[in-house]
Amino acid sequence: MSSAQIEIQLIASIVAVACAIPGTFLVLRKMAMISDAISHSILPGIVIGFFITHNLNSPLLILFAAFTGIITVVLVEYIQKTNLVKEDTAIGLVFPALFSIGVILIAKNANDVHLDVDAVLLGELAFAPFDRLIINGADVGPKSLWIVGSILLITLTLLITFFKELKVSTFDKGLAASLGFSPAIIHYGLMSVSSVTTVGAFDAVGAILVVALMIAPAATAYLLTTDLKKMLVLAVGFGIFSAIMGYWVAHWLDASIAGSITTILGLVFLMVYLFAPSKGIIAVLYREKQQRIEVSLLTFLLHLKNHDELEERHVKHLNEHINWQKVRSKSVLDLAQKNNMIHIENQIVSLTEKGDAFTSKAIDYIITNRDAQIEDMKDDFFLFRG
Amino acid sequence: MSKIAVKVDDLTVAYNYKPVLWDIDLEIPEGVLMAIVGPNGAGKSTLIKSILGILKPIAGSVSIYGKPYDKQRQKVAYVPQKGSVDWDFPTTALDVVMMGTYGSLGWIKRPGQKEKKAALEALEKVGMLSFKSRQISQLSGGQQQRIFLARALVQNAAIYFMDEPFQGVDASTEIAIINILKALRKAGKTVIVVHHDLQTVPEYFDWVTFLNVKKIATGPVKDIFNDDNLTKTYGINYKVSIQE
Ligand SMILES: Nc1ncnc2c1ncn2[C@@H]1O[C@H](COP(=O)(O)OP(=O)(O)O)[C@@H](O)[C@H]1O
Ligand SMILES: [Mg+2]
């Protein structure tokens, strides 16, 4: 690997981590869309910052842009508070307006400078290593690396310092407020970090990839864990993985790096969405099917409990009287037998002691909706897992 | 007469300049178990949120033992209405109860062994210890409410506010919760509960406030829980007394 290749991967990975952290909280706060809005509406901030400083490399530019990001959030909230439109509509109103102001400002005034919309939206990671930071004549590395590195450092420090506050205000705003952790301060703090991260990162990777890196890893991690810390770690992991994989895919296919990373992010999400152990589509479908069978099982067991007559307990009766198809009857019988709840003699089905006890307990649960006594059953049966 | 735990003066609260609470005056004596009753949309939740500084009133003031809420946070615990949190949030029952300790920790400081022990004790009290590692969406409605109660208990406050703690819970949880509330009152705490089931008011509570945008009445259940006040609050005629 050349040093440029290493630098690109390093920048992409750092951006991924810096995005995954605020992204996790945005996803949990159901604010994924706002990152999209921020990433677009910071454009006028950059342009105005450029008019004032006449220097595309000025750190003031980042501040101006981050400030526009905050204005976006405030505007969206203001429109939303009027209760005339929903949040996503408010977002949809604000960011195209701000973005187009930016585009117009560029078209009118900055024709002669290097500020073009394509570069802003897509970025070009491949060029990042060529823009070096020179201090006292010494080359200390790509400028982007320093920018995104500093942002990551700030983000990490804030995360570690205010983890508890972020958690409680995201989970339960009312409690946070009553405990004295101003949810508004935390909210705008998070929005500021998101804005600064977006601005700092998009110079390197473009607006679209910034949004993808904020949302996709967090959304993927959300499907896999029930622990906030693990969710953060997973999101960071998915981000880094996609950044590096994406880089090499782009390398092999000679494609855009940002585009490849976005694609990998999408693929990773898709895989997890399908195959996640408990929240994945396949697991959910399987669980629903199991629950259907279990309801049938219970119906059947109850039938056995209520009927002593032999003809009511004949295997054939399942198909004819309870009106079940063969497949269903068979899976119910199998499940009951596997759990030693019934025994079948001469085609006549009877409850075992265990089956009898199980039926009573289950019925009791369904009637009283009391959980304590069926805790042990939850491991074997989906039906009772809420 | 005993000390005043909560005092509300001329409180008016609005959403988007539309007042939903008008000029409320209210004194809650220390040591009562009080129900706030009123129809849907009467402003019951709004009243509690304003007392707790979650909403800013457009007029009036609130004091807790004679001082503003800001100074008295540690004395107050709050159980919000059930719908107000995201149950799919990646967190466990124990973790949620631990959040009750955050107030005493203040900013930045993190919970440690002491806080964990307090949280486990509170879980034990509400009969939920065996569920401590369960993700909160995998708890039944009644269990979720017990977790909220445990979180309030861990705050070890003097005044407890609960917004419809019996909403969507089964009979046994309701009994368990009311027993804990009665035990709190016995220990000298003040407990304020938004309550919907008028039938059980005389049985559960000793103090009641009728609210419908304005305060209709407040006082001991035995003196003021009558058809007259119910009619004023709910607008319909309460012919048959629901008292025994
Ligand atoms: N966030 C809000 N924005 C606007 N109006 C609200 C908001 N919350 C409550 N309201 C309105 O304020 C009134 C009182 O609400 P609330 O205090 O929740 O009533 P209660 O708890 O007694 O059912 C209702 O008319 C409700 O529609
Ligand atoms: Mg309410």
XYZ file of C-alpha atoms and ligand atoms in Angstrom:
658
model
C 0.000 0.000 0.000
C 1.213 3.458 -0.799
C 1.137 6.112 1.864
C -1.639 7.905 -0.042
C -3.751 4.740 0.126
C -3.176 4.410 3.838
C -4.024 8.061 4.344
C -7.271 7.750 2.424
C -8.352 4.745 4.454
C -7.355 6.474 7.649
C -9.358 9.580 6.778
C -12.365 7.511 5.726
C -12.229 5.466 8.931
C -11.907 8.511 11.155
C -14.819 10.174 9.392
C -16.803 6.962 9.841
C -16.191 6.931 13.591
C -16.827 10.650 13.977
C -20.146 10.220 12.131
C -21.273 7.005 13.829
C -21.231 8.547 17.299
C -23.672 11.440 16.789
C -25.462 9.233 14.235
C -26.329 6.686 16.924
C -28.108 9.339 18.946
C -29.813 10.806 15.886
C -31.192 7.375 15.007
C -32.377 6.775 18.566
C -34.021 10.190 18.585
C -35.728 9.379 15.284
C -33.954 12.351 13.755
C -32.142 10.634 10.915
C -33.590 13.086 8.416
C -32.124 16.077 10.191
C -28.589 15.027 9.272
C -29.629 15.113 5.646
C -30.990 18.601 6.153
C -27.847 19.802 7.910
C -25.547 18.383 5.275
C -27.331 20.312 2.530
C -28.140 23.546 4.234
C -24.607 24.244 5.429
C -23.784 25.228 1.863
C -24.835 28.889 2.221
C -22.804 29.025 5.451
C -19.730 27.900 3.581
C -20.326 30.349 0.763
C -20.893 33.306 3.070
C -17.887 32.267 5.133
C -15.874 32.214 1.931
C -17.031 35.703 0.930
C -15.936 37.011 4.293
C -12.620 35.204 4.598
C -11.760 34.778 0.904
C -10.028 31.609 1.954
C -11.409 28.132 1.407
C -9.100 26.731 4.067
C -10.112 29.058 6.865
C -11.358 27.334 10.012
C -13.905 30.161 10.158
C -15.609 28.412 7.275
C -16.338 25.405 9.459
C -17.794 27.651 12.141
C -19.997 29.487 9.662
C -21.221 26.246 8.183
C -21.855 24.667 11.566
C -23.814 27.765 12.482
C -26.021 27.337 9.402
C -26.521 23.752 10.520
C -27.868 24.960 13.848
C -30.075 27.515 12.091
C -31.513 24.651 10.044
C -32.421 22.775 13.203
C -33.962 25.849 14.786
C -35.977 26.646 11.657
C -37.228 23.078 11.364
C -38.295 23.099 14.992
C -39.949 26.468 14.610
C -42.009 25.398 11.613
C -42.888 22.185 13.358
C -44.059 24.010 16.475
C -46.701 25.834 14.488
C -48.312 22.394 14.162
C -49.162 23.154 10.539
C -46.856 20.470 9.160
C -45.084 17.370 10.425
C -41.384 17.210 11.186
C -40.312 15.539 7.945
C -42.293 18.104 5.971
C -40.649 20.908 7.918
C -37.239 19.417 7.104
C -38.258 19.127 3.480
C -39.193 22.803 3.456
C -36.073 24.125 5.130
C -33.127 22.424 3.559
C -33.906 22.829 -0.139
C -34.506 26.514 0.588
C -31.159 26.967 2.312
C -29.355 24.755 -0.170
C -30.683 26.725 -3.116
C -29.664 29.980 -1.453
C -26.175 28.509 -1.360
C -26.325 27.477 -5.014
C -27.573 30.907 -6.069
C -24.868 32.630 -4.065
C -22.241 30.511 -5.793
C -23.704 31.078 -9.251
C -23.988 34.831 -8.751
C -20.745 35.610 -7.044
C -18.288 32.804 -7.008
C -18.105 31.751 -10.614
C -14.399 32.212 -10.620
C -13.650 30.181 -7.505
C -13.354 26.525 -6.952
C -16.697 25.768 -5.296
C -18.759 23.467 -7.380
C -21.908 21.692 -6.378
C -20.860 18.229 -7.526
C -17.769 18.331 -5.396
C -19.809 19.466 -2.449
C -22.337 16.659 -2.774
C -20.034 13.815 -3.627
C -16.649 14.942 -2.384
C -13.525 13.284 -3.633
C -11.751 11.200 -1.095
C -9.122 10.257 -3.639
C -7.817 13.839 -3.687
C -7.715 14.248 0.082
C -4.056 13.188 0.445
C -2.884 15.908 -1.982
C -4.057 18.777 0.156
C -1.245 18.805 2.726
C -0.937 20.711 5.952
C 2.429 22.469 6.059
C 3.626 23.824 9.387
C 6.891 25.828 9.344
C 7.707 24.300 6.020
C 7.262 20.725 7.276
C 4.635 18.431 5.790
C 2.620 17.014 8.703
C 0.062 15.077 6.683
C -3.160 15.667 4.748
C -5.182 18.635 5.935
C -8.414 16.574 6.014
C -6.807 14.111 8.371
C -6.104 16.890 10.850
C -9.572 18.351 10.531
C -11.514 15.114 10.929
C -9.056 13.899 13.580
C -9.658 17.001 15.701
C -13.399 16.645 15.269
C -13.267 13.004 16.299
C -11.262 13.892 19.380
C -13.799 16.528 20.424
C -16.711 14.186 19.726
C -15.157 11.348 21.734
C -14.399 13.629 24.655
C -17.947 14.945 24.681
C -19.389 11.435 24.376
C -17.376 10.082 27.286
C -18.040 13.135 29.443
C -21.759 13.392 28.811
C -22.713 9.795 28.085
C -25.112 9.564 31.001
C -26.778 12.874 30.120
C -27.116 11.920 26.458
C -28.608 8.594 27.372
C -31.208 9.840 29.822
C -32.306 12.789 27.696
C -32.633 10.603 24.614
C -34.599 7.929 26.432
C -36.802 10.116 28.603
C -36.778 13.855 28.052
C -39.218 14.487 30.868
C -37.083 12.689 33.426
C -33.941 14.422 32.201
C -35.601 17.810 32.581
C -36.948 17.023 36.027
C -33.500 15.847 37.159
C -31.983 19.109 36.000
C -30.228 17.926 32.823
C -31.550 20.489 30.405
C -32.690 18.476 27.374
C -32.453 21.635 25.282
C -28.735 22.065 26.016
C -28.086 18.421 25.207
C -30.217 18.611 22.075
C -28.385 21.646 20.702
C -25.077 20.194 21.832
C -25.781 17.099 19.769
C -26.927 19.233 16.843
C -23.741 21.297 17.042
C -21.571 18.188 17.056
C -23.549 16.807 14.110
C -23.148 20.068 12.205
C -19.434 20.406 12.884
C -18.857 16.756 11.987
C -20.846 17.136 8.794
C -18.969 20.238 7.753
C -15.558 18.893 8.672
C -16.184 15.591 6.964
C -17.917 16.640 3.811
C -14.913 18.466 2.470
C -13.243 15.071 2.420
C -16.084 12.703 1.608
C -19.030 14.771 0.347
C -22.457 15.412 1.787
C -24.108 12.185 0.708
C -21.497 9.946 2.283
C -21.592 11.974 5.495
C -25.316 11.322 5.816
C -24.878 7.652 4.979
C -22.070 7.304 7.526
C -24.160 8.947 10.218
C -27.286 6.919 9.734
C -26.543 3.515 8.191
C -24.079 2.112 10.775
C -26.282 3.260 13.663
C -29.428 1.858 12.054
C -27.605 -1.435 11.462
C -26.322 -1.611 15.030
C -29.792 -0.825 16.355
C -31.048 -4.104 14.910
C -28.426 -6.118 16.731
C -28.311 -5.054 20.335
C -30.290 -3.931 23.332
C -27.418 -2.097 24.986
C -26.569 1.492 24.136
C -22.817 1.073 24.634
C -22.752 -1.990 22.408
C -24.807 -0.120 19.853
C -22.174 2.618 19.746
C -19.341 0.100 19.441
C -21.147 -1.815 16.697
C -21.982 1.364 14.788
C -18.340 2.421 14.921
C -17.309 -1.063 13.774
C -19.726 -1.095 10.836
C -18.577 2.396 9.893
C -14.889 1.478 9.825
C -15.564 -1.814 8.052
C -17.594 -0.108 5.326
C -15.024 2.665 4.938
C -12.144 0.259 4.370
C -14.123 -2.288 2.350
C -15.563 0.538 0.280
C -12.109 1.888 -0.408
C -10.851 -1.440 -1.749
C -13.960 -2.128 -3.786
C -13.505 1.273 -5.389
C -9.856 0.447 -5.956
C -10.621 -2.871 -7.677
C -13.525 -1.545 -9.705
C -11.906 1.797 -10.343
C -15.035 3.505 -9.053
C -15.792 6.472 -6.810
C -14.671 5.807 -3.242
C -17.588 7.673 -1.656
C -20.015 5.775 -3.885
C -18.486 2.408 -2.984
C -18.523 3.132 0.733
C -22.174 4.158 0.527
C -22.967 0.947 -1.338
C -21.186 -1.211 1.241
C -23.040 0.604 4.020
C -26.294 -0.229 2.281
C -25.334 -3.863 1.756
C -24.270 -4.320 5.374
C -27.557 -2.865 6.508
C -29.483 -5.123 4.161
C -27.710 -8.252 5.408
C -28.364 -7.382 9.032
C -31.929 -6.350 8.270
C -32.523 -9.791 6.824
C -30.504 -11.950 9.168
C -30.356 -10.197 12.565
C -31.073 -12.802 15.237
C -34.125 -11.219 16.828
C -35.095 -8.066 14.946
C -34.228 -9.287 11.439
C -36.996 -9.938 8.940
C -36.316 -13.656 8.754
C -36.288 -14.049 12.520
C -39.506 -12.071 12.790
C -41.244 -14.168 10.152
C -40.022 -17.364 11.767
C -41.245 -16.179 15.155
C -44.664 -15.325 13.779
C -44.953 -18.744 12.208
C -43.902 -20.399 15.473
C -46.423 -18.349 17.390
C -49.165 -19.420 15.012
C -48.284 -23.047 15.577
C -48.126 -22.532 19.302
C -51.574 -20.982 19.386
C -52.810 -23.989 17.467
C -51.015 -26.255 19.900
C -52.699 -24.607 22.819
C -56.095 -24.808 21.138
C -55.482 -28.477 20.552
C -54.292 -29.197 24.091
C -57.289 -27.382 25.488
C -59.538 -29.459 23.292
C -57.966 -32.626 24.697
C -58.361 -31.361 28.228
C -62.025 -30.620 27.705
C -62.967 -33.883 26.018
C -62.839 -37.380 27.440
C -64.735 -38.941 24.533
C -62.489 -41.099 22.417
C -63.844 -39.943 19.058
C -63.048 -36.351 19.970
C -59.436 -37.350 20.554
C -58.864 -39.346 17.393
C -56.005 -38.156 15.221
C -58.381 -37.923 12.246
C -60.587 -35.591 14.192
C -57.884 -32.964 13.976
C -58.334 -32.701 10.260
C -62.072 -33.093 10.134
C -63.565 -31.385 13.144
C -61.075 -28.755 14.190
C -60.833 -28.013 10.517
C -57.074 -27.932 10.143
C -55.098 -28.846 7.098
C -52.759 -31.838 7.207
C -49.600 -29.754 7.433
C -50.836 -27.761 10.366
C -52.132 -30.830 12.174
C -48.834 -32.567 11.684
C -46.703 -29.695 12.934
C -48.921 -29.299 15.970
C -48.751 -33.007 16.771
C -44.992 -32.988 16.268
C -44.486 -30.038 18.554
C -46.697 -31.539 21.244
C -44.905 -34.866 21.055
C -41.481 -33.299 21.009
C -42.347 -31.579 24.271
C -43.815 -34.772 25.779
C -47.180 -33.181 26.169
C -49.211 -35.895 24.507
C -48.992 -39.573 23.790
C -50.726 -41.296 20.936
C -52.067 -44.805 21.246
C -54.103 -46.447 18.478
C -54.625 -43.084 16.854
C -56.116 -41.788 20.091
C -54.404 -38.752 21.537
C -54.224 -38.078 25.276
C -52.533 -35.470 27.393
C -49.563 -36.483 29.454
C -49.202 -35.172 32.976
C -46.814 -32.537 31.701
C -49.188 -31.550 28.915
C -52.014 -31.243 31.375
C -50.038 -29.031 33.724
C -48.800 -26.921 30.818
C -52.303 -26.366 29.512
C -53.620 -25.257 32.887
C -50.738 -22.869 33.352
C -51.020 -21.423 29.879
C -54.753 -20.891 30.139
C -54.281 -19.321 33.517
C -51.742 -16.960 32.016
C -53.966 -15.978 29.151
C -56.850 -15.280 31.502
C -55.011 -13.434 34.257
C -52.202 -12.061 32.133
C -49.902 -12.660 35.063
C -46.353 -13.355 34.071
C -44.470 -14.724 37.027
C -45.495 -18.362 36.742
C -44.648 -18.806 33.099
C -41.125 -17.423 33.187
C -39.735 -20.917 32.680
C -41.954 -21.468 29.659
C -40.634 -18.443 27.832
C -37.441 -20.130 26.849
C -39.268 -22.863 24.977
C -42.159 -20.926 23.535
C -42.296 -17.720 21.569
C -45.922 -17.223 22.397
C -45.154 -16.125 25.923
C -42.325 -13.798 25.135
C -44.489 -10.750 24.674
C -52.058 21.944 59.959
C -48.939 20.289 58.654
C -46.321 21.816 56.358
C -47.091 22.653 52.751
C -45.103 20.401 50.429
C -46.114 21.936 47.112
C -47.525 25.390 46.549
C -48.781 26.614 43.184
C -49.663 30.289 42.772
C -51.662 31.770 39.909
C -50.218 29.286 37.465
C -51.170 29.697 33.813
C -49.654 27.407 31.191
C -50.094 27.569 27.439
C -49.099 25.583 24.390
C -48.541 27.954 21.481
C -50.246 30.766 23.340
C -53.347 28.678 23.920
C -53.742 28.368 27.692
C -54.539 24.869 28.904
C -54.272 25.704 32.603
C -55.838 28.900 33.880
C -54.800 30.618 37.061
C -54.270 27.564 39.236
C -53.797 28.003 42.983
C -53.001 24.841 44.839
C -51.538 23.848 48.174
C -50.603 20.257 48.789
C -49.936 19.456 52.447
C -47.032 17.222 53.381
C -47.792 13.548 53.843
C -50.929 13.192 51.734
C -51.655 10.609 49.064
C -53.434 12.791 46.556
C -55.319 12.030 43.348
C -55.581 14.567 40.552
C -58.756 13.826 38.619
C -60.298 15.410 35.556
C -61.355 14.488 32.027
C -58.913 13.834 29.174
C -57.204 17.010 28.115
C -57.984 18.707 31.438
C -54.336 19.627 31.854
C -53.400 17.094 34.532
C -50.118 16.080 32.880
C -49.447 19.712 32.055
C -49.862 20.674 35.708
C -47.336 18.077 36.849
C -44.871 19.000 34.115
C -45.114 22.656 35.055
C -44.535 21.922 38.729
C -41.445 19.940 37.725
C -40.088 22.692 35.525
C -40.423 20.583 32.373
C -42.767 23.222 30.951
C -42.374 26.939 31.480
C -45.577 28.646 32.629
C -46.572 31.975 31.112
C -47.563 33.242 34.544
C -47.438 32.217 38.167
C -45.001 30.326 40.300
C -44.412 27.003 41.983
C -42.611 26.251 45.189
C -41.517 23.017 46.796
C -41.201 23.355 50.566
C -41.072 27.098 50.109
C -38.312 27.189 47.499
C -38.300 27.106 43.690
C -38.140 23.695 42.054
C -34.589 24.267 40.785
C -33.313 24.328 44.354
C -35.351 21.324 45.441
C -34.811 18.809 42.652
C -33.432 16.185 44.984
C -36.664 16.229 46.974
C -38.851 15.323 44.009
C -39.327 12.156 41.953
C -41.432 11.810 38.826
C -43.047 8.892 37.028
C -44.115 10.121 33.576
C -47.104 8.875 31.630
C -46.268 5.566 30.027
C -46.419 6.686 26.432
C -43.771 9.330 26.950
C -40.672 7.198 26.458
C -39.326 5.099 23.612
C -39.730 1.509 24.763
C -37.510 0.229 21.958
C -34.563 2.172 23.319
C -31.570 -0.145 23.788
C -31.556 -0.358 27.558
C -32.369 -2.830 30.315
C -34.698 -2.647 33.295
C -31.771 -2.177 35.689
C -30.324 0.584 33.548
C -33.620 2.468 33.514
C -33.875 2.258 37.301
C -30.286 3.485 37.606
C -31.344 6.635 35.750
C -33.208 7.565 38.921
C -29.847 8.078 40.604
C -28.576 10.499 37.965
C -30.181 13.466 39.686
C -28.151 13.024 42.871
C -24.995 12.523 40.806
C -25.362 15.757 38.869
C -23.611 16.443 35.566
C -20.681 14.325 34.358
C -20.246 12.079 37.421
C -21.038 8.487 36.618
C -23.076 5.933 38.570
C -21.050 3.360 40.505
C -21.559 0.440 42.869
C -23.581 2.454 45.375
C -26.062 3.517 42.717
C -26.298 -0.003 41.356
C -27.049 -1.381 44.792
C -29.806 1.187 45.318
C -31.300 0.316 41.931
C -31.288 -3.409 42.707
C -33.008 -2.764 46.032
C -35.697 -0.715 44.317
C -36.225 -3.488 41.765
C -36.614 -5.919 44.626
C -39.241 -3.678 46.255
C -41.408 -3.660 43.146
C -40.935 -7.393 42.626
C -38.916 -7.037 39.420
C -35.464 -8.172 40.455
C -35.564 -11.257 38.236
C -36.193 -9.023 35.208
C -33.218 -6.754 35.726
C -31.426 -7.669 32.500
C -34.527 -7.723 30.327
C -34.734 -5.205 27.503
C -37.569 -2.879 28.416
C -39.726 -3.533 25.357
C -39.858 -7.171 26.400
C -41.726 -6.345 29.577
C -45.504 -6.278 29.918
C -47.281 -2.978 30.511
C -47.587 -3.670 34.214
C -43.926 -4.592 34.482
C -42.889 -1.427 32.668
C -44.895 0.601 35.134
C -43.179 -1.183 38.034
C -39.819 -0.308 36.543
C -40.833 3.356 36.399
C -41.954 3.141 40.001
C -38.629 1.584 41.009
C -36.833 4.402 39.221
C -38.784 6.914 41.299
C -38.124 4.973 44.523
C -34.406 5.029 43.876
C -34.537 8.824 43.843
C -35.403 8.610 47.525
C -37.431 11.792 47.307
C -39.831 13.499 49.685
C -42.465 14.155 47.025
C -43.526 11.717 44.304
C -45.426 12.703 41.180
C -46.972 9.928 39.091
C -48.855 10.401 35.856
C -51.459 7.666 35.460
C -49.412 4.831 36.974
C -52.343 2.425 36.663
C -52.799 2.923 32.943
C -52.783 -0.440 31.202
C -51.671 -2.512 34.193
C -53.311 -5.667 35.457
C -55.147 -5.887 38.769
C -52.268 -7.449 40.680
C -49.826 -4.751 39.562
C -52.342 -2.090 40.507
C -52.546 -3.521 44.011
C -48.774 -3.827 44.248
C -48.331 -0.210 43.156
C -50.965 1.213 45.479
C -49.464 -0.700 48.397
C -46.085 0.844 47.672
C -47.678 4.288 47.443
C -49.430 3.763 50.764
C -46.140 2.668 52.298
C -44.533 5.863 51.000
C -47.225 7.959 52.625
C -46.761 6.039 55.876
C -43.082 6.955 55.717
C -44.128 10.613 55.652
C -43.732 11.170 51.901
C -46.139 13.187 49.801
C -47.521 11.308 46.812
C -49.415 12.952 43.951
C -51.047 10.730 41.372
C -52.960 11.536 38.195
C -55.791 9.051 38.420
C -58.522 7.980 36.058
C -60.634 5.450 37.867
C -63.049 7.490 39.971
C -64.364 4.324 41.637
C -61.146 3.727 43.490
C -60.441 7.284 44.618
C -61.982 6.912 48.103
C -60.255 3.587 48.617
C -56.770 4.604 47.482
C -56.408 8.291 48.328
C -56.933 10.615 51.262
C -56.666 13.873 49.322
C -58.025 14.871 45.938
C -57.798 17.720 43.448
C -60.424 18.218 40.763
C -59.003 19.830 37.683
C -60.424 20.898 34.375
C -58.406 23.754 32.916
C -59.176 25.528 36.179
C -58.931 24.081 39.632
C -62.414 23.010 40.700
C -61.659 21.882 44.239
C -58.920 20.452 46.415
C -59.065 18.896 49.859
C -59.639 15.715 51.850
C -61.453 12.991 49.920
C -64.006 12.544 52.689
C -65.019 16.212 52.525
C -64.981 17.083 48.851
C -65.268 13.888 46.812
C -68.930 14.336 45.985
C -71.360 14.514 43.079
C -71.278 18.261 43.036
C -67.547 18.505 42.364
C -67.619 15.560 39.968
C -70.332 17.247 37.956
C -68.445 20.538 37.896
C -65.345 18.748 36.687
C -66.752 16.300 34.178
C -69.705 18.358 32.998
C -72.094 15.430 33.110
C -74.468 14.807 35.970
C -73.177 12.364 38.500
C -76.537 11.188 39.785
C -75.555 8.103 41.693
C -72.803 8.740 44.138
C -69.911 6.467 43.426
C -68.935 6.643 47.054
C -69.903 3.598 49.111
N -47.090 19.373 23.412
C -48.316 19.904 23.253
N -48.541 20.810 22.282
C -49.771 21.366 22.134
N -50.845 21.068 22.893
C -50.690 20.164 23.879
C -49.411 19.530 24.109
N -49.556 18.678 25.148
C -50.843 18.776 25.545
N -51.521 19.664 24.791
C -52.934 20.037 24.967
O -53.085 20.558 26.260
C -54.274 20.086 26.862
C -53.952 19.409 28.194
O -53.178 18.253 27.959
P -52.725 17.278 29.126
O -52.109 18.061 30.227
O -51.912 16.219 28.526
O -54.119 16.693 29.619
P -54.430 15.452 30.569
O -53.144 14.915 31.104
O -55.308 16.009 31.640
O -55.181 14.456 29.743
C -54.928 19.176 25.854
O -55.937 19.903 25.191
C -53.832 18.820 24.900
O -54.343 18.618 23.612
Mg -52.158 13.122 30.791
